[in-house]
Every structure is written in C-alpha cells, then in structure tokens.
mmCIF file of C-alpha atoms and ligand atoms in Angstrom:
data_model
loop_
_atom_site.group_PDB
_atom_site.id
_atom_site.type_symbol
_atom_site.label_atom_id
_atom_site.label_comp_id
_atom_site.label_asym_id
_atom_site.label_seq_id
_atom_site.Cartn_x
_atom_site.Cartn_y
_atom_site.Cartn_z
ATOM 1 C CA MET A 23 -135.308 56.155 149.526
ATOM 2 C CA GLU A 24 -134.683 55.890 153.290
ATOM 3 C CA THR A 25 -131.332 57.207 154.180
ATOM 4 C CA LYS A 26 -129.806 55.672 157.206
ATOM 5 C CA ILE A 27 -127.508 57.834 159.366
ATOM 6 C CA PHE A 28 -124.464 56.043 161.040
ATOM 7 C CA LYS A 29 -122.857 58.375 163.809
ATOM 8 C CA ILE A 30 -119.229 57.041 164.251
ATOM 9 C CA ALA A 31 -117.227 58.496 166.978
ATOM 10 C CA SER A 32 -114.177 56.311 166.099
ATOM 11 C CA ILE A 33 -113.581 53.064 164.196
ATOM 12 C CA PHE A 34 -112.967 51.343 167.626
ATOM 13 C CA GLU A 35 -116.176 52.413 169.221
ATOM 14 C CA ASN A 36 -118.545 51.969 166.313
ATOM 15 C CA PRO A 37 -117.360 48.730 164.395
ATOM 16 C CA ASP A 38 -120.791 47.470 163.788
ATOM 17 C CA GLU A 39 -122.151 50.770 162.173
ATOM 18 C CA LEU A 40 -119.093 50.825 160.057
ATOM 19 C CA GLN A 41 -119.578 47.198 159.038
ATOM 20 C CA GLN A 42 -123.288 47.999 157.956
ATOM 21 C CA ALA A 43 -121.987 50.985 155.863
ATOM 22 C CA ALA A 44 -119.285 48.854 154.261
ATOM 23 C CA ASP A 45 -121.910 46.240 153.464
ATOM 24 C CA ILE A 46 -124.163 48.800 151.768
ATOM 25 C CA LEU A 47 -121.200 49.725 149.573
ATOM 26 C CA ALA A 48 -120.312 46.024 148.759
ATOM 27 C CA ARG A 49 -123.878 45.454 147.745
ATOM 28 C CA GLY A 50 -123.653 48.487 145.322
ATOM 29 C CA GLY A 51 -125.346 51.207 147.505
ATOM 30 C CA LEU A 52 -124.415 54.793 148.058
ATOM 31 C CA VAL A 53 -122.840 55.938 151.206
ATOM 32 C CA ALA A 54 -121.568 59.514 152.116
ATOM 33 C CA PHE A 55 -118.579 59.302 154.295
ATOM 34 C CA PRO A 56 -116.073 61.781 155.794
ATOM 35 C CA THR A 57 -112.468 62.111 154.562
ATOM 36 C CA GLU A 58 -109.716 64.445 155.772
ATOM 37 C CA THR A 59 -110.734 66.835 152.775
ATOM 38 C CA VAL A 60 -114.372 66.920 152.286
ATOM 39 C CA TYR A 61 -117.177 64.288 152.682
ATOM 40 C CA GLY A 62 -117.311 61.827 149.603
ATOM 41 C CA LEU A 63 -120.295 59.979 148.133
ATOM 42 C CA GLY A 64 -119.007 56.604 147.950
ATOM 43 C CA ALA A 65 -119.897 53.570 145.766
ATOM 44 C CA ASN A 66 -118.217 50.501 144.601
ATOM 45 C CA GLY A 67 -115.819 51.761 141.919
ATOM 46 C CA LEU A 68 -115.726 48.390 139.915
ATOM 47 C CA ASN A 69 -119.622 48.208 139.723
ATOM 48 C CA GLU A 70 -120.743 50.244 136.658
ATOM 49 C CA ASP A 71 -124.556 50.584 138.008
ATOM 50 C CA ALA A 72 -123.246 51.694 141.389
ATOM 51 C CA VAL A 73 -121.089 54.330 139.760
ATOM 52 C CA HIS A 74 -123.995 55.515 137.541
ATOM 53 C CA ALA A 75 -126.125 55.986 140.702
ATOM 54 C CA ILE A 76 -123.590 58.501 142.052
ATOM 55 C CA TYR A 77 -124.061 60.672 139.047
ATOM 56 C CA GLN A 78 -127.817 60.447 139.387
ATOM 57 C CA ALA A 79 -127.867 61.252 143.179
ATOM 58 C CA LYS A 80 -125.604 64.291 142.701
ATOM 59 C CA GLY A 81 -127.116 65.374 139.295
ATOM 60 C CA ARG A 82 -123.587 65.399 138.045
ATOM 61 C CA PRO A 83 -122.654 65.638 134.282
ATOM 62 C CA SER A 84 -121.554 62.200 133.357
ATOM 63 C CA ASP A 85 -118.434 63.340 131.579
ATOM 64 C CA ASN A 86 -116.820 64.504 134.821
ATOM 65 C CA PRO A 87 -114.767 61.639 136.019
ATOM 66 C CA LEU A 88 -114.471 60.230 139.633
ATOM 67 C CA ILE A 89 -111.608 59.672 141.991
ATOM 68 C CA LEU A 90 -111.100 56.055 143.123
ATOM 69 C CA HIS A 91 -110.244 55.755 146.904
ATOM 70 C CA ILE A 92 -107.910 52.987 148.085
ATOM 71 C CA CYS A 93 -106.890 51.911 151.524
ATOM 72 C CA ASP A 94 -103.645 50.229 150.686
ATOM 73 C CA THR A 95 -101.120 50.913 147.930
ATOM 74 C CA GLU A 96 -101.398 47.189 147.049
ATOM 75 C CA MET A 97 -104.720 48.152 145.456
ATOM 76 C CA LEU A 98 -102.941 50.417 142.875
ATOM 77 C CA PRO A 99 -101.673 47.822 140.245
ATOM 78 C CA GLN A 100 -105.215 46.647 139.571
ATOM 79 C CA LEU A 101 -106.266 50.304 138.622
ATOM 80 C CA ALA A 102 -103.188 51.947 137.131
ATOM 81 C CA ARG A 103 -101.521 50.469 134.075
ATOM 82 C CA GLU A 104 -98.196 52.081 134.788
ATOM 83 C CA ILE A 105 -96.921 53.339 138.105
ATOM 84 C CA PRO A 106 -94.052 55.824 137.157
ATOM 85 C CA GLU A 107 -91.333 56.438 139.522
ATOM 86 C CA VAL A 108 -92.740 59.962 140.302
ATOM 87 C CA ALA A 109 -95.954 58.296 141.526
ATOM 88 C CA VAL A 110 -93.843 56.105 144.014
ATOM 89 C CA ARG A 111 -91.951 59.089 145.337
ATOM 90 C CA LEU A 112 -95.348 61.122 145.867
ATOM 91 C CA ALA A 113 -96.977 58.180 147.495
ATOM 92 C CA LEU A 114 -94.113 57.726 149.882
ATOM 93 C CA GLU A 115 -94.211 61.381 150.726
ATOM 94 C CA PHE A 116 -97.873 62.314 150.806
ATOM 95 C CA TRP A 117 -100.079 59.116 151.105
ATOM 96 C CA PRO A 118 -102.235 58.520 152.911
ATOM 97 C CA GLY A 119 -103.474 62.135 152.647
ATOM 98 C CA PRO A 120 -104.967 64.798 150.579
ATOM 99 C CA LEU A 121 -103.162 64.118 147.241
ATOM 100 C CA THR A 122 -104.802 62.467 144.044
ATOM 101 C CA MET A 123 -102.704 61.157 141.171
ATOM 102 C CA VAL A 124 -104.067 60.825 137.706
ATOM 103 C CA LEU A 125 -102.470 57.681 136.006
ATOM 104 C CA PRO A 126 -103.080 55.648 133.054
ATOM 105 C CA LYS A 127 -106.058 53.178 133.821
ATOM 106 C CA THR A 128 -106.315 49.562 133.527
ATOM 107 C CA SER A 129 -109.332 47.913 131.794
ATOM 108 C CA ARG A 130 -110.843 47.004 135.053
ATOM 109 C CA VAL A 131 -111.629 50.682 135.787
ATOM 110 C CA PRO A 132 -115.296 51.126 134.289
ATOM 111 C CA ASP A 133 -115.719 53.981 131.863
ATOM 112 C CA ALA A 134 -118.427 55.357 134.304
ATOM 113 C CA VAL A 135 -115.547 56.205 136.667
ATOM 114 C CA SER A 136 -113.016 57.604 134.163
ATOM 115 C CA GLY A 137 -115.686 59.611 132.156
ATOM 116 C CA GLY A 138 -114.265 57.876 129.043
ATOM 117 C CA LEU A 139 -110.762 59.018 129.555
ATOM 118 C CA ASP A 140 -107.767 56.433 129.405
ATOM 119 C CA THR A 141 -106.655 57.743 132.697
ATOM 120 C CA VAL A 142 -107.984 57.274 136.373
ATOM 121 C CA ALA A 143 -107.620 59.525 139.429
ATOM 122 C CA ILE A 144 -106.714 57.612 142.493
ATOM 123 C CA ARG A 145 -106.421 58.876 146.182
ATOM 124 C CA PHE A 146 -105.511 57.179 149.438
ATOM 125 C CA PRO A 147 -107.179 59.134 152.175
ATOM 126 C CA SER A 148 -105.834 59.431 155.705
ATOM 127 C CA ASN A 149 -109.023 59.628 157.422
ATOM 128 C CA LEU A 150 -109.399 56.477 159.495
ATOM 129 C CA ILE A 151 -113.210 56.054 158.982
ATOM 130 C CA ALA A 152 -112.706 56.361 155.305
ATOM 131 C CA ARG A 153 -109.958 53.818 155.271
ATOM 132 C CA GLU A 154 -111.822 51.355 157.324
ATOM 133 C CA LEU A 155 -114.915 51.649 155.203
ATOM 134 C CA ILE A 156 -112.925 50.973 152.113
ATOM 135 C CA ARG A 157 -111.093 47.959 153.774
ATOM 136 C CA ARG A 158 -114.231 46.393 155.027
ATOM 137 C CA SER A 159 -115.984 46.918 151.549
ATOM 138 C CA GLY A 160 -113.067 45.312 149.906
ATOM 139 C CA LYS A 161 -113.311 47.494 146.853
ATOM 140 C CA PRO A 162 -112.077 50.848 145.479
ATOM 141 C CA ILE A 163 -114.319 53.320 146.366
ATOM 142 C CA ALA A 164 -115.380 56.003 143.701
ATOM 143 C CA ALA A 165 -116.454 59.143 145.562
ATOM 144 C CA PRO A 166 -116.921 62.687 144.354
ATOM 145 C CA SER A 167 -117.658 65.269 146.831
ATOM 146 C CA ALA A 168 -121.055 64.408 148.592
ATOM 147 C CA ASN A 169 -122.802 67.635 147.542
ATOM 148 C CA LEU A 170 -125.391 68.233 144.954
ATOM 149 C CA SER A 171 -123.629 69.112 141.725
ATOM 150 C CA GLY A 172 -122.878 72.920 141.683
ATOM 151 C CA SER A 173 -123.361 73.636 145.570
ATOM 152 C CA PRO A 174 -120.391 73.932 147.898
ATOM 153 C CA SER A 175 -118.573 70.687 148.902
ATOM 154 C CA PRO A 176 -119.704 69.315 152.232
ATOM 155 C CA THR A 177 -117.525 69.524 155.390
ATOM 156 C CA THR A 178 -119.912 68.167 157.902
ATOM 157 C CA ALA A 179 -122.427 65.304 157.937
ATOM 158 C CA GLN A 180 -125.186 68.075 158.176
ATOM 159 C CA HIS A 181 -124.049 69.500 154.962
ATOM 160 C CA CYS A 182 -124.587 65.980 153.420
ATOM 161 C CA ILE A 183 -128.029 65.577 155.103
ATOM 162 C CA ASP A 184 -129.184 68.976 153.691
ATOM 163 C CA ASP A 185 -128.168 67.890 150.100
ATOM 164 C CA LEU A 186 -128.545 64.305 150.000
ATOM 165 C CA MET A 187 -131.138 62.974 152.477
ATOM 166 C CA GLY A 188 -133.550 60.662 150.591
ATOM 167 C CA ARG A 189 -131.203 60.403 147.581
ATOM 168 C CA VAL A 190 -128.543 57.884 149.120
ATOM 169 C CA ASP A 191 -128.635 54.863 151.160
ATOM 170 C CA ALA A 192 -126.611 56.104 154.201
ATOM 171 C CA ILE A 193 -124.562 58.899 155.571
ATOM 172 C CA VAL A 194 -121.794 58.193 157.976
ATOM 173 C CA ASP A 195 -121.426 61.085 160.362
ATOM 174 C CA GLY A 196 -117.714 61.107 161.493
ATOM 175 C CA GLY A 197 -117.496 64.846 162.431
ATOM 176 C CA SER A 198 -116.143 67.724 160.444
ATOM 177 C CA CYS A 199 -113.322 67.431 157.806
ATOM 178 C CA GLY A 200 -109.887 68.717 158.825
ATOM 179 C CA VAL A 201 -108.567 70.341 155.656
ATOM 180 C CA GLY A 202 -111.923 71.489 154.365
ATOM 181 C CA LEU A 203 -111.177 71.649 150.633
ATOM 182 C CA GLU A 204 -110.952 68.771 148.158
ATOM 183 C CA SER A 205 -107.624 67.013 147.488
ATOM 184 C CA THR A 206 -104.705 68.271 145.168
ATOM 185 C CA VAL A 207 -105.038 66.503 141.843
ATOM 186 C CA ILE A 208 -101.872 65.969 139.962
ATOM 187 C CA SER A 209 -101.454 64.631 136.658
ATOM 188 C CA LEU A 210 -98.512 62.215 136.039
ATOM 189 C CA VAL A 211 -99.481 61.270 132.400
ATOM 190 C CA ARG A 212 -97.715 64.191 130.863
ATOM 191 C CA GLN A 213 -93.969 65.036 130.309
ATOM 192 C CA ILE A 214 -94.060 67.376 133.324
ATOM 193 C CA PRO A 215 -96.161 66.654 136.377
ATOM 194 C CA THR A 216 -99.060 69.042 136.297
ATOM 195 C CA VAL A 217 -101.452 70.222 139.025
ATOM 196 C CA LEU A 218 -105.040 70.096 137.765
ATOM 197 C CA ARG A 219 -106.622 71.153 141.107
ATOM 198 C CA PRO A 220 -104.756 72.748 144.048
ATOM 199 C CA GLY A 221 -105.548 71.381 147.610
ATOM 200 C CA GLY A 222 -103.998 70.685 150.963
ATOM 201 C CA VAL A 223 -100.839 69.340 149.490
ATOM 202 C CA THR A 224 -99.183 72.516 148.147
ATOM 203 C CA VAL A 225 -97.603 73.142 144.715
ATOM 204 C CA GLU A 226 -94.438 74.207 146.861
ATOM 205 C CA GLN A 227 -94.292 70.846 148.752
ATOM 206 C CA LEU A 228 -94.792 68.898 145.324
ATOM 207 C CA ARG A 229 -91.915 70.848 143.808
ATOM 208 C CA GLU A 230 -89.708 69.862 146.790
ATOM 209 C CA VAL A 231 -90.218 66.216 145.941
ATOM 210 C CA LEU A 232 -90.418 66.237 142.081
ATOM 211 C CA GLY A 233 -88.596 69.393 141.069
ATOM 212 C CA GLU A 234 -90.470 70.820 138.078
ATOM 213 C CA VAL A 235 -94.223 70.911 138.584
ATOM 214 C CA ARG A 236 -96.675 72.745 136.230
ATOM 215 C CA VAL A 237 -99.862 74.337 137.348
ATOM 216 C CA ASP A 238 -102.578 73.985 134.813
ATOM 217 C CA PRO A 239 -103.808 77.502 133.661
ATOM 218 C CA ALA A 240 -107.334 76.486 134.366
ATOM 219 C CA VAL A 241 -106.502 76.523 138.039
ATOM 220 C CA THR A 242 -106.599 80.413 137.996
ATOM 221 C CA HIS A 243 -108.105 81.265 134.609
ATOM 222 C CA PRO A 244 -111.519 80.762 133.057
ATOM 223 C CA MET A 245 -111.444 78.271 130.209
ATOM 224 C CA ALA A 246 -111.809 79.661 126.730
ATOM 225 C CA GLU A 247 -114.818 78.594 124.815
ATOM 226 C CA GLY A 248 -114.338 75.241 123.301
ATOM 227 C CA GLN A 249 -110.993 74.476 125.104
ATOM 228 C CA LYS A 250 -110.472 71.109 126.082
ATOM 229 C CA ALA A 251 -110.179 70.493 129.983
ATOM 230 C CA ALA A 252 -107.342 68.406 131.384
ATOM 231 C CA SER A 253 -109.662 67.908 134.329
ATOM 232 C CA PRO A 254 -113.223 68.102 133.238
ATOM 233 C CA GLY A 255 -114.386 69.141 136.698
ATOM 234 C CA MET A 256 -112.656 72.421 135.975
ATOM 235 C CA LYS A 257 -114.997 73.542 133.315
ATOM 236 C CA TYR A 258 -118.177 73.568 135.397
ATOM 237 C CA LYS A 259 -119.361 76.250 137.749
ATOM 238 C CA HIS A 260 -118.623 75.027 141.186
ATOM 239 C CA TYR A 261 -118.793 75.693 144.935
ATOM 240 C CA ALA A 262 -121.369 78.427 144.129
ATOM 241 C CA PRO A 263 -123.752 79.717 146.836
ATOM 242 C CA LYS A 264 -127.186 81.123 145.519
ATOM 243 C CA ALA A 265 -125.846 84.612 146.066
ATOM 244 C CA LYS A 266 -123.787 86.401 143.485
ATOM 245 C CA VAL A 267 -119.955 86.448 144.689
ATOM 246 C CA VAL A 268 -117.459 89.068 143.748
ATOM 247 C CA LEU A 269 -113.804 88.493 144.673
ATOM 248 C CA ILE A 270 -112.327 91.783 146.016
ATOM 249 C CA ASP A 271 -108.463 91.628 145.558
ATOM 250 C CA GLY A 272 -106.977 94.328 147.777
ATOM 251 C CA GLN A 273 -105.505 95.296 151.064
ATOM 252 C CA GLN A 274 -107.595 95.497 154.130
ATOM 253 C CA GLU A 275 -108.338 99.395 154.243
ATOM 254 C CA ALA A 276 -109.275 99.346 150.517
ATOM 255 C CA PHE A 277 -111.476 96.270 150.907
ATOM 256 C CA VAL A 278 -113.311 97.697 153.935
ATOM 257 C CA ARG A 279 -113.957 101.023 152.068
ATOM 258 C CA TYR A 280 -115.148 99.362 148.868
ATOM 259 C CA VAL A 281 -117.668 97.195 150.764
ATOM 260 C CA ASN A 282 -118.918 99.925 153.076
ATOM 261 C CA GLU A 283 -119.529 102.200 150.061
ATOM 262 C CA ARG A 284 -121.790 99.502 148.703
ATOM 263 C CA LYS A 285 -123.870 98.800 151.789
ATOM 264 C CA GLU A 286 -127.285 97.797 150.827
ATOM 265 C CA ASN A 287 -130.061 95.221 151.876
ATOM 266 C CA GLY A 288 -128.666 91.755 150.846
ATOM 267 C CA VAL A 289 -125.084 92.767 150.772
ATOM 268 C CA PHE A 290 -122.654 90.751 152.680
ATOM 269 C CA ALA A 291 -118.864 90.568 153.223
ATOM 270 C CA LEU A 292 -117.154 87.036 153.188
ATOM 271 C CA CYS A 293 -113.969 88.324 154.931
ATOM 272 C CA PHE A 294 -110.960 87.725 157.222
ATOM 273 C CA SER A 295 -111.427 88.127 161.064
ATOM 274 C CA GLU A 296 -109.276 91.311 160.881
ATOM 275 C CA ASP A 297 -111.651 92.920 158.487
ATOM 276 C CA VAL A 298 -114.665 92.351 160.706
ATOM 277 C CA PRO A 299 -114.540 95.399 163.227
ATOM 278 C CA ALA A 300 -114.524 98.119 160.432
ATOM 279 C CA LEU A 301 -117.254 96.628 158.229
ATOM 280 C CA LYS A 302 -120.617 98.156 158.177
ATOM 281 C CA VAL A 303 -122.447 95.295 156.342
ATOM 282 C CA PRO A 304 -123.335 91.776 157.756
ATOM 283 C CA VAL A 305 -120.273 89.496 157.668
ATOM 284 C CA VAL A 306 -119.435 85.893 157.456
ATOM 285 C CA CYS A 307 -115.745 85.340 158.520
ATOM 286 C CA TYR A 308 -113.638 82.550 156.915
ATOM 287 C CA GLY A 309 -110.523 82.743 159.061
ATOM 288 C CA GLY A 310 -107.405 84.858 159.782
ATOM 289 C CA LYS A 311 -105.829 86.822 157.131
ATOM 290 C CA GLU A 312 -102.397 85.000 157.599
ATOM 291 C CA HIS A 313 -103.933 81.460 158.157
ATOM 292 C CA PRO A 314 -104.776 79.723 154.871
ATOM 293 C CA GLU A 315 -105.443 76.346 156.708
ATOM 294 C CA GLU A 316 -108.089 78.152 158.682
ATOM 295 C CA GLN A 317 -109.595 79.636 155.703
ATOM 296 C CA ALA A 318 -109.544 76.299 153.795
ATOM 297 C CA HIS A 319 -111.275 74.773 156.747
ATOM 298 C CA ALA A 320 -114.020 77.405 156.932
ATOM 299 C CA LEU A 321 -114.668 78.333 153.335
ATOM 300 C CA PHE A 322 -117.333 75.889 152.295
ATOM 301 C CA ASP A 323 -119.328 76.171 155.526
ATOM 302 C CA ALA A 324 -119.095 79.986 155.184
ATOM 303 C CA LEU A 325 -120.582 79.800 151.602
ATOM 304 C CA ARG A 326 -123.417 77.584 152.724
ATOM 305 C CA ARG A 327 -124.105 80.284 155.728
ATOM 306 C CA LEU A 328 -124.361 83.011 153.427
ATOM 307 C CA ASP A 329 -127.188 81.374 151.563
ATOM 308 C CA GLU A 330 -128.886 80.525 154.880
ATOM 309 C CA LEU A 331 -128.595 84.155 155.903
ATOM 310 C CA GLY A 332 -130.216 85.173 152.663
ATOM 311 C CA ALA A 333 -127.137 87.070 151.019
ATOM 312 C CA ALA A 334 -127.959 88.389 147.524
ATOM 313 C CA LEU A 335 -124.529 89.910 146.817
ATOM 314 C CA VAL A 336 -121.237 88.892 148.732
ATOM 315 C CA PHE A 337 -117.927 90.665 148.371
ATOM 316 C CA ALA A 338 -115.340 88.184 149.322
ATOM 317 C CA HIS A 339 -111.805 89.303 150.410
ATOM 318 C CA CYS A 340 -109.330 87.662 148.314
ATOM 319 C CA PRO A 341 -106.850 85.195 150.032
ATOM 320 C CA ALA A 342 -103.166 84.828 149.340
ATOM 321 C CA LYS A 343 -102.389 82.891 146.055
ATOM 322 C CA ASP A 344 -99.520 80.622 147.263
ATOM 323 C CA GLY A 345 -99.280 77.701 149.616
ATOM 324 C CA VAL A 346 -102.749 76.562 150.733
ATOM 325 C CA GLY A 347 -104.001 79.919 149.706
ATOM 326 C CA LEU A 348 -103.902 78.867 146.044
ATOM 327 C CA ALA A 349 -106.585 76.116 146.750
ATOM 328 C CA VAL A 350 -108.713 78.732 148.727
ATOM 329 C CA TYR A 351 -108.250 81.213 145.910
ATOM 330 C CA ASN A 352 -109.077 78.494 143.254
ATOM 331 C CA ARG A 353 -112.446 77.661 145.028
ATOM 332 C CA LEU A 354 -113.352 81.230 145.492
ATOM 333 C CA LEU A 355 -112.577 82.267 141.901
ATOM 334 C CA ARG A 356 -115.266 79.523 140.989
ATOM 335 C CA ALA A 357 -117.813 80.561 143.664
ATOM 336 C CA ALA A 358 -117.332 84.088 141.976
ATOM 337 C CA ALA A 359 -117.438 82.784 138.320
ATOM 338 C CA PHE A 360 -114.233 84.640 137.906
ATOM 339 C CA ASP A 361 -115.499 88.027 138.679
ATOM 340 C CA VAL A 362 -112.710 89.675 140.334
ATOM 341 C CA VAL A 363 -112.138 93.320 141.150
ATOM 342 C CA LYS A 364 -108.614 94.525 141.834
ATOM 343 C CA ILE A 365 -108.524 97.550 144.105
HETATM 344 O O1 LIG B 4 -110.708 65.408 148.303
HETATM 345 C C1 LIG B 4 -111.244 64.870 147.304
HETATM 346 O O2 LIG B 4 -110.770 64.657 146.247
HETATM 347 C C2 LIG B 4 -112.737 64.623 147.506
HETATM 348 C C3 LIG B 4 -112.850 63.496 148.454
HETATM 349 C C4 LIG B 4 -114.272 62.937 148.598
HETATM 350 O O3 LIG B 4 -111.956 62.487 148.318
HETATM 351 N N1 LIG B 4 -113.219 63.974 146.175
HETATM 352 C C5 LIG B 4 -113.555 64.945 145.252
HETATM 353 O O4 LIG B 4 -114.088 64.476 144.119
HETATM 354 O O5 LIG B 4 -113.352 66.196 145.220
HETATM 355 P P1 LIG B 4 -114.782 65.298 142.912
HETATM 356 O O6 LIG B 4 -115.501 64.263 142.080
HETATM 357 O O7 LIG B 4 -115.648 66.464 143.444
HETATM 358 O O8 LIG B 4 -113.513 65.752 142.165
HETATM 359 C C6 LIG B 4 -112.725 65.187 141.467
HETATM 360 C C7 LIG B 4 -111.847 66.049 140.620
HETATM 361 C C8 LIG B 4 -112.687 66.600 139.317
HETATM 362 O O9 LIG B 4 -112.285 67.829 139.016
HETATM 363 C C9 LIG B 4 -112.460 65.720 138.135
HETATM 364 O O10 LIG B 4 -112.619 66.424 136.972
HETATM 365 C C10 LIG B 4 -111.034 65.390 138.447
HETATM 366 O O11 LIG B 4 -110.942 65.211 139.866
HETATM 367 N N2 LIG B 4 -110.602 63.932 137.808
HETATM 368 C C11 LIG B 4 -111.182 62.750 138.084
HETATM 369 N N3 LIG B 4 -110.616 61.762 137.316
HETATM 370 C C12 LIG B 4 -109.779 62.466 136.457
HETATM 371 C C13 LIG B 4 -109.043 62.074 135.287
HETATM 372 N N4 LIG B 4 -108.865 60.768 134.949
HETATM 373 N N5 LIG B 4 -108.238 63.012 134.833
HETATM 374 C C14 LIG B 4 -108.339 64.279 135.139
HETATM 375 N N6 LIG B 4 -109.037 64.744 136.029
HETATM 376 C C15 LIG B 4 -109.818 63.994 136.796
HETATM 377 MG MG1 LIG B 5 -116.898 68.084 143.677
#
C-alpha cells in the first residue's frame, strides 16, 4: 500500500492536507497522527472493519482494547453508557489533555474497540492537529500508539515512518510530541478510581481532584501467571528495544561503578545527563536526573536510538517513582521485562 505523508506545520497553514487526512479516516482508512502524548494510529472508531485494520497494521493482539479519541465532550454520551460525577470532575480539570477514562460502554462501541469488554477507554487530546482531524472526520477515532506492536511508542513522524511505511494510508507529520509517553489511564467503573497506566497526568494530581485513587498493582509489578489484567495492555511486553535492558536502581556513584565494571562490546548505559562524564561505556542520555518531564519526552526516542547504535545490553538508570517519574518508571520496567537490580 502507498503511504501518503502530510506535513502539517499548523492547522491554519495546512487545512487542505488536514482535510485529505480526515477524508481518509471518514472513508475507513488508517492515518497516523500526532497527539500531545505519542503518535496514534487512527481509524473510524465506529467502523468495525477499519478498527480491525489497525490491529493488522500493528500486529497487535486483538484482545487488547483501543482508546476512542474525541474532540468535544458532546461526543461522550454516544460512547459511554454512564458518566459518573467523578468523570465530570476529571474532564473539567484535565480535558483536553493526556488523561484517558475507562467508562461503561454503549452498544454503539464495536467489540473490536473494547476487545470484548463492557467498558470503553475515552480520551480528549489537547493537540490541535489531532482535534481538528477528529472534528473534520466527524467520528470518534480509535487510536493505539502508532508503532509496530512490541516496539517503543512513536514520538516523531520519523518513528511512524520507520514502523508503518507501506502498512497505513497516511502519516501526518506534526512534529515531535510534547509529553512523550502515553496518556494516564484511569478506570472509573470500580468503587475506587484506579490508575491502570500512569502518564502525564500524575497520581498526585488525580488525588487532589478525587481524593482516594488506587494504583493498579500491575503498574509496578509483573502479572502472575493466569492473573486477569484490568487493562489488557499491561500483560504484554512493551516498549522493548531489541537489546536486553536491565534497570539499575541506585545512586549516581553506585550506578556508574556498576556499569563501568561491566564494560564490554555492546554494553550501553541509558542514563541521566549527570551520569555521562563518569561513564566509560557508550551512553544514550534520557534527560536530567531531577527532570521527569524531560525523561518522559526523551525515553522512547532513546530506546529506539539504542537499537540503531547496535546495543546488545543496556543498563538503564532508574528514575524517581513519583509524579511523572512513575510513568517513566512503568515504561522502563516493561522495556526491561521487570529485570531490576537494586544497588
Ligand atoms: O496517549 C495515548 O493514550 C496514546 C495516544 C495515541 O492517544 N494511545 C495509546 O493507546 O497509548 P494504546 O492502545 O497503545 O494503549 C491503550 C491502553 C492499553 O494498555 C489498553 O489495554 C488500555 O489502554 N485500555 C483500552 N481500553 C480499555 C478498557 N476498556 N479497559 C481497560 N483498559 C483499556
Ligand atoms: Mg501502545
């Protein structure tokens, strides 16, 4: 299949390109597009065949449900059967933005979107290109991250091109994504609101609005054999570069010593800028130690770079585990398949 590339500087400068991309979506095609979190691979979320095509293009297991993206809260009632008061409060505080809410679904939401669950995940992105695409297509847009299943989520159009060229109808190039990690997913169908995936909206921020908020154990722990996932995405190995990644949890000096003692061909460090001067192995830096937002923004590109550089074994310096750091930690844990060394 031929993949069109639409370069969009802004929604005001390139309305024609945006319209062409929106028309492809409305016709049932697949379009990769930027959001403030990561690039999404979009399709008309009410068109069962279009949604199936997403799974095919990504090579994604079909029991892993998709997020529906809206551009207006007026689209919500046709998708969610109940809109509890907590959802209204969260929408007022965090929408548009990097927060996805899991709510009971209406019968309009195809099973292909919900992976057979009776709930649906909904997000109202803040990225203007994303919003304008959704508005012009006139549909809620189902969109997982626009990577091949298993590889790190794309934060630039080039990442999408690397993974999906020839597999999708179009890629909208709208520059690099601000947050750099996928949205926070919160389930509102349980007694206590529960974070299924941490992201740019932090658990601390959610607690300020809602009071009690739980964090699903699968955010920081591997799932036991046979355990049922609250969020099916959590059971798959994710974000993984081809190299083996080990997460090293310790202070700067200990980290540097640990890595330098294991210097060998193919050994790399994925580290903070403060670690760089003392390291004797090749490094890819993912931001400053005290700057989780910077780390979030850089992480997925850093994981892809490690592969390009031919890394075989990567020692990654563990981030903080609170605020946006929790989201960075969650992705790195998965990249490392939960292989953590505490030093
Ligand atoms: O930031 C994001 O959320 C990006 C951009 C494109 O919006 N999208 C994204 O989609 O990360 P995806 O498909 O890569 O991740 C969706 C996550 C998966 O872990 C999935 O299991 C979970 O949301 N999810 C979707 N529907 C769900 C549901 N009904 N109940 C529980 N978890 C759900
Ligand atoms: Mg994904």
